[in-house]
XYZ file of C-alpha atoms in Angstrom:
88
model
C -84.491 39.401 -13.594
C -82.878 36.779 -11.373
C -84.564 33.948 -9.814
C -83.729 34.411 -6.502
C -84.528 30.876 -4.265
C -85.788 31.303 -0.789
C -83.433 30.204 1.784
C -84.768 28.792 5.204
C -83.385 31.126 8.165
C -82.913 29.233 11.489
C -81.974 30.209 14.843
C -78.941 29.007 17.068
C -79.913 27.884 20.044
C -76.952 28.966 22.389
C -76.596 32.514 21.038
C -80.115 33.139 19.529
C -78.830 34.687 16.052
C -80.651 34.010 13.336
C -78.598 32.845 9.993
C -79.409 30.529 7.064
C -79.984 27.053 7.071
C -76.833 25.658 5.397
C -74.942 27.707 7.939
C -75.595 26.283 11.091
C -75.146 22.407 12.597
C -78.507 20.336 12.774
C -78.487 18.504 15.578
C -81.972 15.741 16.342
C -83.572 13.749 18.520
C -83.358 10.249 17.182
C -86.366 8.150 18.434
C -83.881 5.958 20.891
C -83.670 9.777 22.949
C -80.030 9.638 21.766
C -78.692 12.477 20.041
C -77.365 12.610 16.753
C -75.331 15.093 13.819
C -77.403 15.354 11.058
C -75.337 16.555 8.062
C -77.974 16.376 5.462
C -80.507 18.146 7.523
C -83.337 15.817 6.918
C -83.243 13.534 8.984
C -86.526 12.810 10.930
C -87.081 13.756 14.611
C -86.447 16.892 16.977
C -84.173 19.397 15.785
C -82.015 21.875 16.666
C -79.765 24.092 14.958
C -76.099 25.585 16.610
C -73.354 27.673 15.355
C -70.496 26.007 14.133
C -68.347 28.334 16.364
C -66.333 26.755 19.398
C -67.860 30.393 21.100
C -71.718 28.928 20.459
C -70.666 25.171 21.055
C -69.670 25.783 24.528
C -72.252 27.882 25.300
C -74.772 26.075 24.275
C -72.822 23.317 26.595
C -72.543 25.265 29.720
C -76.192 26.558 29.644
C -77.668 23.066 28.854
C -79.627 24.772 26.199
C -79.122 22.193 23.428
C -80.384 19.754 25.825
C -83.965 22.138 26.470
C -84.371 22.643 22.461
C -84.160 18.499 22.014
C -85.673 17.487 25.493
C -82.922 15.339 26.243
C -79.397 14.823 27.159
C -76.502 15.076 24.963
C -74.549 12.275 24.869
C -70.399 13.040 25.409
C -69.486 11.626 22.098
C -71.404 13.984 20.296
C -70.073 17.337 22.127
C -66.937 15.373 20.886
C -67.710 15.033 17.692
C -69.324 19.245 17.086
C -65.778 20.322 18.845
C -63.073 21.194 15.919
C -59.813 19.175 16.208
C -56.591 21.854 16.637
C -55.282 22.263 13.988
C -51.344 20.899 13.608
């Protein structure tokens, strides 16, 4: 019998979809009340968890609700930074 490990299930906060852990983007609260990737997804402080999809990013940019799951603004550079680059 296989030892199955648990994987954590989080929700996206723009399209409210459950999926694992490793496949969403953490996104936290850093104690400043900037806003900050979090690629190892332990970092300490408010999370939030969003899609990878350009669909959920811009969602969750239009309805403001990354900025209700952290409690505070999202900076510019970091929409920036969770939009993929075209491809050449």
């Amino acid at each position: 019998m296989a030892n199955h490990r648990h994987q954590p299930v989080r929700t996206c906060v723009a399209c409210r979809q459950e999926a694992g852990k490793g496949e969403l983007i953490r996104l936290v609260r850093r104690p400043d009340g900037g806003v900050a990737l979090d690629s190892t997804g332990r970092a300490p402080g408010r999370g939030a968890y969003l899609h990878a999809s350009l669909e959920c990013i811009e969602r969750a940019r239009k309805r403001r609700s990354l900025n209700r799951a952290l409690g505070t603004n999202v900076q510019p550079e970091v929409w920036s930074e969770l939009i993929p680059s075209p491809s050449p």
